[in-house]
Short mmCIF file of C-alpha atoms (C1' of nucleotides) in Angstrom, two decimals:
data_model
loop_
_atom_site.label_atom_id
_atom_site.label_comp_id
_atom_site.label_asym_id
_atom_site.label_seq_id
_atom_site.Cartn_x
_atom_site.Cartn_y
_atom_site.Cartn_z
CA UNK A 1 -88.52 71.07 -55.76
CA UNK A 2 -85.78 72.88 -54.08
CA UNK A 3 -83.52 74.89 -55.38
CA UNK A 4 -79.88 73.27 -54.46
CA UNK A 5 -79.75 69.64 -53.87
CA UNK A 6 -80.53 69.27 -49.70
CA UNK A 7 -82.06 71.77 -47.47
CA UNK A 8 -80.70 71.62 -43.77
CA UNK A 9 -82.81 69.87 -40.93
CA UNK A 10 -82.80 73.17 -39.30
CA UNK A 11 -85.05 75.25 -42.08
CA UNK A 12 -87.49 72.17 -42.39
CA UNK A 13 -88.34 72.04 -39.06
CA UNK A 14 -89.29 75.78 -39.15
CA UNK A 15 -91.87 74.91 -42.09
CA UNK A 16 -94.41 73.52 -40.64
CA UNK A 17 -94.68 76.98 -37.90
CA UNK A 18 -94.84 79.17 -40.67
CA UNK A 19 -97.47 77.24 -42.37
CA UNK A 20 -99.61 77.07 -39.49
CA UNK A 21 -98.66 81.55 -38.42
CA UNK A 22 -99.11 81.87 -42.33
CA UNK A 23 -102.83 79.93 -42.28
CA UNK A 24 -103.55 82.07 -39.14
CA UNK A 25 -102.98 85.10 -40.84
CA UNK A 26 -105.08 84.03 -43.62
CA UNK A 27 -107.81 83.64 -41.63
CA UNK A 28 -107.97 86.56 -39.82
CA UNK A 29 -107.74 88.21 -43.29
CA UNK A 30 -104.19 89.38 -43.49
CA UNK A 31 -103.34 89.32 -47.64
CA UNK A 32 -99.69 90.91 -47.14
CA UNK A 33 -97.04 90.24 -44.60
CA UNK A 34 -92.88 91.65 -44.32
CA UNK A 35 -89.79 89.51 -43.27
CA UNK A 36 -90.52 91.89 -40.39
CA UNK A 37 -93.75 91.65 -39.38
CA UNK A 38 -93.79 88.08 -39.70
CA UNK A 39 -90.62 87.51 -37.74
CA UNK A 40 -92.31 90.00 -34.34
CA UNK A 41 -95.48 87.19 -34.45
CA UNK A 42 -93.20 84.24 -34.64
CA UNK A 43 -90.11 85.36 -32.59
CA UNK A 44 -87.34 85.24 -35.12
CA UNK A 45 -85.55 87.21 -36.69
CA UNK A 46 -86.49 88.53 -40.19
CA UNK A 47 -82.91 87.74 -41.69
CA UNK A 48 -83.60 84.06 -40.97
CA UNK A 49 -86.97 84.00 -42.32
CA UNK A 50 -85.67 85.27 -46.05
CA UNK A 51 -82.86 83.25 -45.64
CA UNK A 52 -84.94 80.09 -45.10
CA UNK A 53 -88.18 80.48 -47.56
CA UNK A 54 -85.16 81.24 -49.99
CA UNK A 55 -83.80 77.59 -49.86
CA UNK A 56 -87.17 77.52 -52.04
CA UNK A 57 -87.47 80.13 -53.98
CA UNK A 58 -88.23 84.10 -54.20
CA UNK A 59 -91.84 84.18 -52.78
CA UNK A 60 -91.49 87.73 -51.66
CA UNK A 61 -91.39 90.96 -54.16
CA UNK A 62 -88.97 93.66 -52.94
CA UNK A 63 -90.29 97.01 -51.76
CA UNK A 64 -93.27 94.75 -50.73
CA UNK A 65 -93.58 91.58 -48.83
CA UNK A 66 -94.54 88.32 -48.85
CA UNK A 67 -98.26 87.44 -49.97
CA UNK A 68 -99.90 85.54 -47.20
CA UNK A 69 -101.83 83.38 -49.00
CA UNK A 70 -99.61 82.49 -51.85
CA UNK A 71 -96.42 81.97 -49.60
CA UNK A 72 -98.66 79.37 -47.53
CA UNK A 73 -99.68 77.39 -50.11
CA UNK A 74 -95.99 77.70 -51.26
CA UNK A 75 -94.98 76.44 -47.72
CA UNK A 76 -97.90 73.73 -48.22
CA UNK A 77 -96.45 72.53 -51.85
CA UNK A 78 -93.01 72.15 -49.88
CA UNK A 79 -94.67 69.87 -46.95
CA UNK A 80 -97.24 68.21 -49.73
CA UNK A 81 -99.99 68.45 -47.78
CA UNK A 82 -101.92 67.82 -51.17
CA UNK A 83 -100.83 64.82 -51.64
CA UNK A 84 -102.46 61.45 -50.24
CA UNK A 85 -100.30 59.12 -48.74
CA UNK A 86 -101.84 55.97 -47.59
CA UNK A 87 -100.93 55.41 -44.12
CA UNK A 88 -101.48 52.88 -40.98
CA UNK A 89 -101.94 53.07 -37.66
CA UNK A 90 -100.60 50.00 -35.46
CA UNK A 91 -101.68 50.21 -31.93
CA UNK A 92 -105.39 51.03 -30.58
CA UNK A 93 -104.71 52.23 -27.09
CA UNK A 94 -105.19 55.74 -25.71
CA UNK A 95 -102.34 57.27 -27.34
CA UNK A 96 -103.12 55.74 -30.99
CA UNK A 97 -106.78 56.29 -30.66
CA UNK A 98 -106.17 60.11 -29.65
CA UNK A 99 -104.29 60.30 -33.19
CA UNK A 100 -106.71 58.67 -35.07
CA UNK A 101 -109.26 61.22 -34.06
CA UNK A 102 -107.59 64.30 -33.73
CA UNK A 103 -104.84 64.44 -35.88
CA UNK A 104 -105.91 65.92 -39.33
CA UNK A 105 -103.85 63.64 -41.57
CA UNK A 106 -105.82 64.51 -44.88
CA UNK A 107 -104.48 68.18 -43.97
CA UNK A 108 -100.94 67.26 -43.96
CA UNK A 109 -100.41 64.86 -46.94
CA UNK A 110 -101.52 61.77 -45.27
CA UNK A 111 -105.15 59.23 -45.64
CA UNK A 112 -105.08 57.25 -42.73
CA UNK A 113 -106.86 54.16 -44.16
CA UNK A 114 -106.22 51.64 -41.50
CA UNK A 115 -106.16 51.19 -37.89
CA UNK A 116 -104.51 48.00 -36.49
CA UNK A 117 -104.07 46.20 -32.43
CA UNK A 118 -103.35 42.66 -31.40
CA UNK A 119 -105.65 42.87 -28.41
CA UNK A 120 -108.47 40.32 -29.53
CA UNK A 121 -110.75 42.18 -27.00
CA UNK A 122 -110.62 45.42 -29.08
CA UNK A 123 -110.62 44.27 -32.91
CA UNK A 124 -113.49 44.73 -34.83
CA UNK A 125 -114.58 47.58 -32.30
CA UNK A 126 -115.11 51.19 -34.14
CA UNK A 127 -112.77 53.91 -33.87
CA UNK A 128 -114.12 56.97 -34.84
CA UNK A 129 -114.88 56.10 -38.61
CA UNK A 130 -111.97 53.33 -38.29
CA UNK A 131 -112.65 49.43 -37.46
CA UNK A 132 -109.85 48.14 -35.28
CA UNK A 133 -108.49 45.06 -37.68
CA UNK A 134 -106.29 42.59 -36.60
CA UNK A 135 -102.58 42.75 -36.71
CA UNK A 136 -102.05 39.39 -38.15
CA UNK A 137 -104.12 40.74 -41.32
CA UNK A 138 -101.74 43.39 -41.24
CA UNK A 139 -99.65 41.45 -44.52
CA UNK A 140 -102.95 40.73 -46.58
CA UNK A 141 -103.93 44.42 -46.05
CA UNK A 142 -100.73 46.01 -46.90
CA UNK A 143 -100.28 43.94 -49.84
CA UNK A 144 -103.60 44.77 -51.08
CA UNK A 145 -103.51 48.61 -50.12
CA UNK A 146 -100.02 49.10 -50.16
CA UNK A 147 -99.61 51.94 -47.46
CA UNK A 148 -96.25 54.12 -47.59
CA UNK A 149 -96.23 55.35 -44.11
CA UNK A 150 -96.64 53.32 -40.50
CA UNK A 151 -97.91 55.26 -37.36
CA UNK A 152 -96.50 53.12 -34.29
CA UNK A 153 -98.28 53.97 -31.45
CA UNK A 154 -96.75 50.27 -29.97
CA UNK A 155 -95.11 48.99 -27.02
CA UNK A 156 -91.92 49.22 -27.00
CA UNK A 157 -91.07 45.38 -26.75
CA UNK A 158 -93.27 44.81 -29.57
CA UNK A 159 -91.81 47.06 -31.73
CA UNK A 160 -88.40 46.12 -33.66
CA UNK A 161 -90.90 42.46 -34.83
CA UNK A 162 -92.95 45.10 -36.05
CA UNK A 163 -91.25 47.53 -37.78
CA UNK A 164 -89.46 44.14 -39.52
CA UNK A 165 -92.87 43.06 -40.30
CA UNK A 166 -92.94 46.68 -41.78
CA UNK A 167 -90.15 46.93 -43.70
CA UNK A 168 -90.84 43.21 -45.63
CA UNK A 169 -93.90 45.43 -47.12
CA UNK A 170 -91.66 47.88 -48.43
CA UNK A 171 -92.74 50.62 -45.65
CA UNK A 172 -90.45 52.86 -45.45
CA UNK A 173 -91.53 55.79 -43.24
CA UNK A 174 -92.54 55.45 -39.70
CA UNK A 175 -94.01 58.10 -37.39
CA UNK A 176 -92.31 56.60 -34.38
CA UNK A 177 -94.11 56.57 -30.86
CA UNK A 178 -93.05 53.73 -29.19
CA UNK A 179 -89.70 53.80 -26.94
CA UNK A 180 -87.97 51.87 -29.48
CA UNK A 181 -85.00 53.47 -31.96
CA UNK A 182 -85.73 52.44 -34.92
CA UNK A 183 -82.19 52.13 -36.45
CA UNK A 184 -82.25 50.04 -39.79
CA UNK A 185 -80.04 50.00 -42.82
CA UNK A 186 -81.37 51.04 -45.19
CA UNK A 187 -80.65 54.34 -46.77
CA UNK A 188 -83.76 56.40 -47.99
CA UNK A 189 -85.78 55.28 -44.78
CA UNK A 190 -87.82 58.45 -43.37
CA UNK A 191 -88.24 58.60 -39.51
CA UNK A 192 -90.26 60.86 -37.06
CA UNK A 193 -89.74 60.60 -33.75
CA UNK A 194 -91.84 61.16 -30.87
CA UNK A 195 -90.25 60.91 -27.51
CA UNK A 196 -92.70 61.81 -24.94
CA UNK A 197 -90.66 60.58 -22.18
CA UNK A 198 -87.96 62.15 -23.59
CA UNK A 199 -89.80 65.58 -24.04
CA UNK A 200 -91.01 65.34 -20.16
CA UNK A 201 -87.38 65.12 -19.32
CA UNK A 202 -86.44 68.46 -20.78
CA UNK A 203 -88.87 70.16 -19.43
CA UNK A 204 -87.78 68.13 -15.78
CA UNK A 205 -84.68 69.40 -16.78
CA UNK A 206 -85.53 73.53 -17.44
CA UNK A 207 -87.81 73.24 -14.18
CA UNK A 208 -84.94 72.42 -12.49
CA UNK A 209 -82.62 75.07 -14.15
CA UNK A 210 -84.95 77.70 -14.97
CA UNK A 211 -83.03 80.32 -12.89
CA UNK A 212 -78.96 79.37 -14.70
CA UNK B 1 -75.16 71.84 -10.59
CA UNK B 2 -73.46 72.93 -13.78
CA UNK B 3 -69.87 73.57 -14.57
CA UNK B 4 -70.54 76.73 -16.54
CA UNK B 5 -73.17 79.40 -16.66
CA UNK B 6 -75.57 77.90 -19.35
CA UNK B 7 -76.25 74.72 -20.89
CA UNK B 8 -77.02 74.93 -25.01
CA UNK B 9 -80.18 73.71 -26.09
CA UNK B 10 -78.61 70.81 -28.19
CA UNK B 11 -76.68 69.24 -25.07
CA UNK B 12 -79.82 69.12 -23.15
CA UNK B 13 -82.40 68.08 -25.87
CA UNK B 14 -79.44 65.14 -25.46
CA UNK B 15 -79.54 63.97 -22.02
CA UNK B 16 -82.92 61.92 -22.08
CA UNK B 17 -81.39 59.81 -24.53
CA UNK B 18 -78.46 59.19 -22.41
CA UNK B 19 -80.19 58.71 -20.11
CA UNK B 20 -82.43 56.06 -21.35
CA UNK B 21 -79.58 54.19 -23.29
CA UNK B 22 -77.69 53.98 -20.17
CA UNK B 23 -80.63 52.81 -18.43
CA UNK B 24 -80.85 49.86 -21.25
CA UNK B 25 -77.63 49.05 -20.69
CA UNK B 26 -77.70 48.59 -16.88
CA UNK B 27 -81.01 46.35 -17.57
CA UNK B 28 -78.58 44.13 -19.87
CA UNK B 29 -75.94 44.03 -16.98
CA UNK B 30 -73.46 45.93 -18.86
CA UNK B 31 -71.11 47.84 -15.97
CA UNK B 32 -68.69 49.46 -18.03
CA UNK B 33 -68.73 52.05 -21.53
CA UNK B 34 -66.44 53.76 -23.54
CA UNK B 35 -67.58 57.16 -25.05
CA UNK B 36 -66.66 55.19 -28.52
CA UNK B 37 -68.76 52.27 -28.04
CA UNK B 38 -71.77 54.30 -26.66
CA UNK B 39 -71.15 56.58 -29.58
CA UNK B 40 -71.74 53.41 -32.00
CA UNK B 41 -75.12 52.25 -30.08
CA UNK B 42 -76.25 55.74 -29.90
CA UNK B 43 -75.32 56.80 -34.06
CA UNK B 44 -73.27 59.73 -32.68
CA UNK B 45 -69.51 60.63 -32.14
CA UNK B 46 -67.45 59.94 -29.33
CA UNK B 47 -66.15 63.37 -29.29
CA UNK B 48 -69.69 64.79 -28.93
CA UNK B 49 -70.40 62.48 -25.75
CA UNK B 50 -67.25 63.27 -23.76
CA UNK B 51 -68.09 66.87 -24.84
CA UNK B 52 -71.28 66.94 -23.80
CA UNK B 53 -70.72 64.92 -20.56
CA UNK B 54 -68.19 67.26 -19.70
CA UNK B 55 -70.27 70.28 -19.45
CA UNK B 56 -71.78 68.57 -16.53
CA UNK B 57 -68.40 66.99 -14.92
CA UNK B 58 -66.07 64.40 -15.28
CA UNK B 59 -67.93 61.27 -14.67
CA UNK B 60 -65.49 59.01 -16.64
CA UNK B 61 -62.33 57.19 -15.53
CA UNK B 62 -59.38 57.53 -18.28
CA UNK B 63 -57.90 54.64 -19.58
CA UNK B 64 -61.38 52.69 -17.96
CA UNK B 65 -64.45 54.58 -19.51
CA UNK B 66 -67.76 55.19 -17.83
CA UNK B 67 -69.44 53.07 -15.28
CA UNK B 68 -72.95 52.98 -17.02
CA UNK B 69 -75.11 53.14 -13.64
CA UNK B 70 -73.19 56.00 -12.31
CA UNK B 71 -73.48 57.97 -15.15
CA UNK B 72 -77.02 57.25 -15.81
CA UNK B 73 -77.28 57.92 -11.80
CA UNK B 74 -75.66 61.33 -12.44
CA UNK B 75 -77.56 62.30 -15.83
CA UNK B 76 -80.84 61.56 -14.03
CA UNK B 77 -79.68 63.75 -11.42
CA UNK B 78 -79.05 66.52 -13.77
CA UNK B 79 -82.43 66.19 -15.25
CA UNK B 80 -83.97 66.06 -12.16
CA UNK B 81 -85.63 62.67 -12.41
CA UNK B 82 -85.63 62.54 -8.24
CA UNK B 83 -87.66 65.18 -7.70
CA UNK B 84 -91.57 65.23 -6.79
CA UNK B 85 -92.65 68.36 -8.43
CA UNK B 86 -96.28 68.43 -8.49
CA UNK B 87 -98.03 68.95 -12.06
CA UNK B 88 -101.95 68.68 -12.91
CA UNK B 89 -102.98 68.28 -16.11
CA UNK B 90 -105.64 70.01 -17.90
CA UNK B 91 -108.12 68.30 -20.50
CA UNK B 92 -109.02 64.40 -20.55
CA UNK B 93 -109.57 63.87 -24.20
CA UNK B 94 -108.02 60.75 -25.91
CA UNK B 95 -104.29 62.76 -25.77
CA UNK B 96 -104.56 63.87 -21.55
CA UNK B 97 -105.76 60.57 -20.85
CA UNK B 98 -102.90 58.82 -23.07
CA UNK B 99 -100.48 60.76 -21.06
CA UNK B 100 -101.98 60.24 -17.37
CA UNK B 101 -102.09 56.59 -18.24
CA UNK B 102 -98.84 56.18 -20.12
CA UNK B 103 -96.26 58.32 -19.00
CA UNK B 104 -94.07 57.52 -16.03
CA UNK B 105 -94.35 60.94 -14.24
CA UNK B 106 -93.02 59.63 -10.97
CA UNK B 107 -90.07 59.04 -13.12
CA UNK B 108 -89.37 62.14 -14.59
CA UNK B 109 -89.48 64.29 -11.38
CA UNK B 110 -92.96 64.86 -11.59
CA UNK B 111 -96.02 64.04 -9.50
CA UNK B 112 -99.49 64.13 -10.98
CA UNK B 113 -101.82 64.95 -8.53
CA UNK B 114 -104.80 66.76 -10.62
CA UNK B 115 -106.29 65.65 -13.95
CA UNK B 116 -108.93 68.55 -14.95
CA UNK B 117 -111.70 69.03 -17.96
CA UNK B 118 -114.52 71.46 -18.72
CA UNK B 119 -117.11 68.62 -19.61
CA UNK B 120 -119.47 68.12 -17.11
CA UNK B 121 -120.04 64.53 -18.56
CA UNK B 122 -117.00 63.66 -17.81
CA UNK B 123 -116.43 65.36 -14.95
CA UNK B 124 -116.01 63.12 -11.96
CA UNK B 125 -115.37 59.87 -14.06
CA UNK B 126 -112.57 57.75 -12.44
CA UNK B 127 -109.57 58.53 -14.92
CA UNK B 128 -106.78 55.67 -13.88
CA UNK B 129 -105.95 56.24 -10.23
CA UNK B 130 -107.40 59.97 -10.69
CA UNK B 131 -110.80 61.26 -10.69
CA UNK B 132 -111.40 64.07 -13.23
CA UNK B 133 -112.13 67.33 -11.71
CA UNK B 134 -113.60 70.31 -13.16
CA UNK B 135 -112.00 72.86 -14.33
CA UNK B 136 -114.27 75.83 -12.44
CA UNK B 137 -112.42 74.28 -8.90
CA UNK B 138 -108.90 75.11 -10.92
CA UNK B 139 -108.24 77.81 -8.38
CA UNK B 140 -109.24 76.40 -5.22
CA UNK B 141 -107.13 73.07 -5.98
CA UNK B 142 -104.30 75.12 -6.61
CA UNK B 143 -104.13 77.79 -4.12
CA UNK B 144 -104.50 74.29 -1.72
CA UNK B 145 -101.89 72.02 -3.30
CA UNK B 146 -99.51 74.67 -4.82
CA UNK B 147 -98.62 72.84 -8.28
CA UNK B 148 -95.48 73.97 -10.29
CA UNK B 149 -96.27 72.70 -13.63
CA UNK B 150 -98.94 72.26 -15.92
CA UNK B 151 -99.93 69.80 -18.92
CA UNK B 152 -101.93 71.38 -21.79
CA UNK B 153 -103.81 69.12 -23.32
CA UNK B 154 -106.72 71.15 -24.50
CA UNK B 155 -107.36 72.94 -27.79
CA UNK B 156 -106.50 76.27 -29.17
CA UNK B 157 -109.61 78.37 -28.57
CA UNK B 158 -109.37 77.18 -24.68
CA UNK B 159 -105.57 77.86 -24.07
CA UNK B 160 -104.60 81.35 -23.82
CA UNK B 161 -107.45 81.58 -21.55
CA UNK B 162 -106.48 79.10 -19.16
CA UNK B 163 -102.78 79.90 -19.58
CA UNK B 164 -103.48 83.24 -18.02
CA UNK B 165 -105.66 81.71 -15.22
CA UNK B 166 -102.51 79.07 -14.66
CA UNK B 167 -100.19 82.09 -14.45
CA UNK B 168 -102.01 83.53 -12.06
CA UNK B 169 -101.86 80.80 -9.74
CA UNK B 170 -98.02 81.45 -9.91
CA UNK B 171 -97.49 77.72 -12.41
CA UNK B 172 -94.74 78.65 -14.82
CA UNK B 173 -93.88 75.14 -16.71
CA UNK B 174 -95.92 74.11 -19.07
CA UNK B 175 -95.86 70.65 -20.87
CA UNK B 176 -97.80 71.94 -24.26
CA UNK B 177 -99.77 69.63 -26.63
CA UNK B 178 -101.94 72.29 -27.57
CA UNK B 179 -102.01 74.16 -31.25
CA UNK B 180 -101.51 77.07 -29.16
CA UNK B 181 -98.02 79.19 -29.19
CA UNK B 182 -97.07 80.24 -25.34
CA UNK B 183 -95.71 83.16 -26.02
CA UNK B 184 -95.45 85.48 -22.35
CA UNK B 185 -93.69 88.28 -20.97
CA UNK B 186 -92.46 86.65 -18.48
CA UNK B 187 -88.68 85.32 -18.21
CA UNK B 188 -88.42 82.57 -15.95
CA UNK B 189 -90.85 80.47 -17.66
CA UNK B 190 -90.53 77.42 -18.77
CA UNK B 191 -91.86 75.77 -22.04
CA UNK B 192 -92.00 72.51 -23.71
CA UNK B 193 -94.05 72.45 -26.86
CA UNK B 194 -94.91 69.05 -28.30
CA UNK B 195 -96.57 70.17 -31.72
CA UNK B 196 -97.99 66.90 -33.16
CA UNK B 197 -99.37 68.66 -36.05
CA UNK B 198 -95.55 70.31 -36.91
CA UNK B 199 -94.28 66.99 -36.20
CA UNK B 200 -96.38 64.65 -38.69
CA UNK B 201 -95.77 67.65 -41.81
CA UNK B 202 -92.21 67.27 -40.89
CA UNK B 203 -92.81 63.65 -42.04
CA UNK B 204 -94.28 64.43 -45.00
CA UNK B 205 -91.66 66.28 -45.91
CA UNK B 206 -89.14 63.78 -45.60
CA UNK B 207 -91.98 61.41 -47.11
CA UNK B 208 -91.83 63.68 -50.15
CA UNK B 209 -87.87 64.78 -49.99
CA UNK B 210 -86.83 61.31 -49.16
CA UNK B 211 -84.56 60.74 -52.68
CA UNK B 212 -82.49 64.23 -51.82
"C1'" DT C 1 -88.86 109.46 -57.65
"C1'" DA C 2 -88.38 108.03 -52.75
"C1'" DG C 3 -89.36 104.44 -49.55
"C1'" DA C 4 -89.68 99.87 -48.45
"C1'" DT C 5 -88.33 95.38 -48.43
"C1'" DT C 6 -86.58 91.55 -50.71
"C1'" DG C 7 -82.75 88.24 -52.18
"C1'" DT C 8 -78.16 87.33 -51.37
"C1'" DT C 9 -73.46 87.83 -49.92
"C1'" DA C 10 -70.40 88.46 -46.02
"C1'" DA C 11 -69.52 88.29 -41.02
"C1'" DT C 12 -70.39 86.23 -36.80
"C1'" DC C 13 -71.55 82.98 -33.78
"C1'" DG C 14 -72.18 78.40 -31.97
"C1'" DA C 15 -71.95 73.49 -32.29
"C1'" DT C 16 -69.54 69.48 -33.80
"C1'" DT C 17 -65.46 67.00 -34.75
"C1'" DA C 18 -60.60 66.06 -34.43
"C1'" DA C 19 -56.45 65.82 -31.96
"C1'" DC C 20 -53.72 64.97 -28.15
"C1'" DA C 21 -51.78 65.49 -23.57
"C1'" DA C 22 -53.10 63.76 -19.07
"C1'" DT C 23 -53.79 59.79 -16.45
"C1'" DC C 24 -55.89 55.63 -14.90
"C1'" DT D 1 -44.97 49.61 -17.88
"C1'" DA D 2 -47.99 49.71 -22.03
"C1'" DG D 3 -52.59 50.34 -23.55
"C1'" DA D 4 -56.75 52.51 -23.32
"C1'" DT D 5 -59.62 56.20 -22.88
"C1'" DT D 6 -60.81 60.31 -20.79
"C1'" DG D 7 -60.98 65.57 -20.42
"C1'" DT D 8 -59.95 69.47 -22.94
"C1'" DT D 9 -58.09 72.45 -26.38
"C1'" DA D 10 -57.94 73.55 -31.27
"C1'" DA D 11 -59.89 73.15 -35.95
"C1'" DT D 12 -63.74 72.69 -38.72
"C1'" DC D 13 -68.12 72.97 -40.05
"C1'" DG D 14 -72.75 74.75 -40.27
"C1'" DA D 15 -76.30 77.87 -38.92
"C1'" DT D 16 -77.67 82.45 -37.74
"C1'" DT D 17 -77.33 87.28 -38.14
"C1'" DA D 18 -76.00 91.52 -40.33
"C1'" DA D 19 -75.41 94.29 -44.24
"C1'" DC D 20 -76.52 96.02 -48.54
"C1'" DA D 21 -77.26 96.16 -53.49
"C1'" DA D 22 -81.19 95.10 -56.39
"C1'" DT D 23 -85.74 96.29 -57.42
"C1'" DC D 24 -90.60 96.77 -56.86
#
DNA sequence: TAGATTGTTAATCGATTAACAATC
DNA sequence: TAGATTGTTAATCGATTAACAATC
């Protein structure tokens, strides 16, 4: 899909942004957009947008611009939001149920087909248009449904078991929640990480600093 | 507090983790760490430790290493983890109350002393410890308990709205979860963004990349 | 055609890594 | 003292920015 072998970490964490600016302009009816214009909205600079949508390609036609439209669902190709992996979501509480419902997972690749908790008090409750289903079905399901991606919305302490528990059903991405570092060895293992404590420490940290 | 002028982004998107791995290690008991064997816990390189350690002093003994509690002691200094600075937080849906519940504020430097949301059938509902206040008595709480930061946890349409009634009462860190880019013309403010959405298509990219 | 703007190469800047003298 | 490991300088690497020829 790209054209030379491995795009940095740097450009593909700027994809997602100008998806999302690019769908905004959409809507509000915007067909045509410059390196320029684009790079005022977003606070960049116009060299690095060209440089970084070419790791893809040549959306753009000189003496012209970019077409909104086309170079979002470009961007969207790149991310594959049209595709459908089957993922799970292991832990119920606020944090995982605030997922469930509001993150749009068919809109970014994703079907979110099963929610799971170990607190017998809470299984078999509905969550949203989930059922909360018992971790210790969490084998049967996986080897009937065969999910690619785990959302771990877990405590900490329970977390390395799990992610083991994981990995034996040849899951091999994780969007990663819990406080844990998931560190493994194995080589084409995909992790996200979400720190929030970490991210409430930086901005501790910039409160503190804001006038250096 | 710092050696030099300015700090670069990458050192201090560092620190938490530092932070928190020291703090594991003084739970275990462990006293004493080379830069070297941190660097092997932590997947990083010595070099880049001492470096970044360094633009904040010398906590480290040659010939010794670091004593993990004092250096955790000092990094949670730098990040400001003893100070009280109030913070209210603005929408109870499944993500504010996740946070208010979940994350250690009291910890991080931070006091949460107001949770706020616009629905009035939710408004006055115990919350945790808080009681969830509505959002027309914004100003009044304010101008009577002075808060310096504020958590966004409400959607798009609601935030550039309240973001200008927040400035206004003189808050200029914001912890955002919401779709919304804060994007002011003002310099000492203080930002940090937490884009779920950005987050999970960054995992679908490396979902979909993951054989590069 | 003239003007605009891309794609791409070159220059700059910053961050990471390596090396080593200082020193505990 | 000898060994270990820091603090710090120098070298390398990568990412960003600038420049400009290609071209629509």
């Amino acid at each position: 899909m790209s054209k030379s072998g491995s795009i940095s970490n740097s450009v593909i964490r700027r994809l997602p942004r100008y998806y999302r600016f690019l769908g905004e302009l959409a809507e509000k009816g915007i067909s045509k957009i410059s390196s320029r214009e684009l790079s005022e909205r977003m606070k960049l600079t116009a060299s690095q947008i060209r440089q970084d949508l070419n790791c893809f390609g040549g959306f753009g036609q000189q003496g012209y611009g970019y077409n909104v439209i086309e170079l979002r669902d470009e961007i969207g190709k790149i991310l594959g939001v049209d595709k459908h992996r089957k993922a799970i979501l292991l832990g119920a509480g606020n944090l995982g149920t605030a997922l469930a419902m509001h993150i749009n997972f068919e809109h970014s690749g994703c079907q979110l087909i099963g929610v799971f908790d170990s607190n017998k008090k809470i299984i078999g409750n509905p969550l949203g248009k989930y059922t909360i289903l018992d971790i210790d079905s969490l084998e049967a399901f996986c080897k009937e449904n065969k999910p690619e991606i785990a959302v771990l919305c877990i405590p900490k302490s329970a977390t390395e078991e799990i992610v083991e528990r994981l990995i034996n059903l040849d899951i091999r991405c994780f969007w990663n929640f819990s406080h844990y570092d998931i560190n493994l060895n194995f080589s084409d293992i995909v992790v996200e990480n979400v720190h929030l404590g970490d991210s409430l420490l930086t901005l501790s940290y910039g409160v503190n600093n804001r006038n250096d």
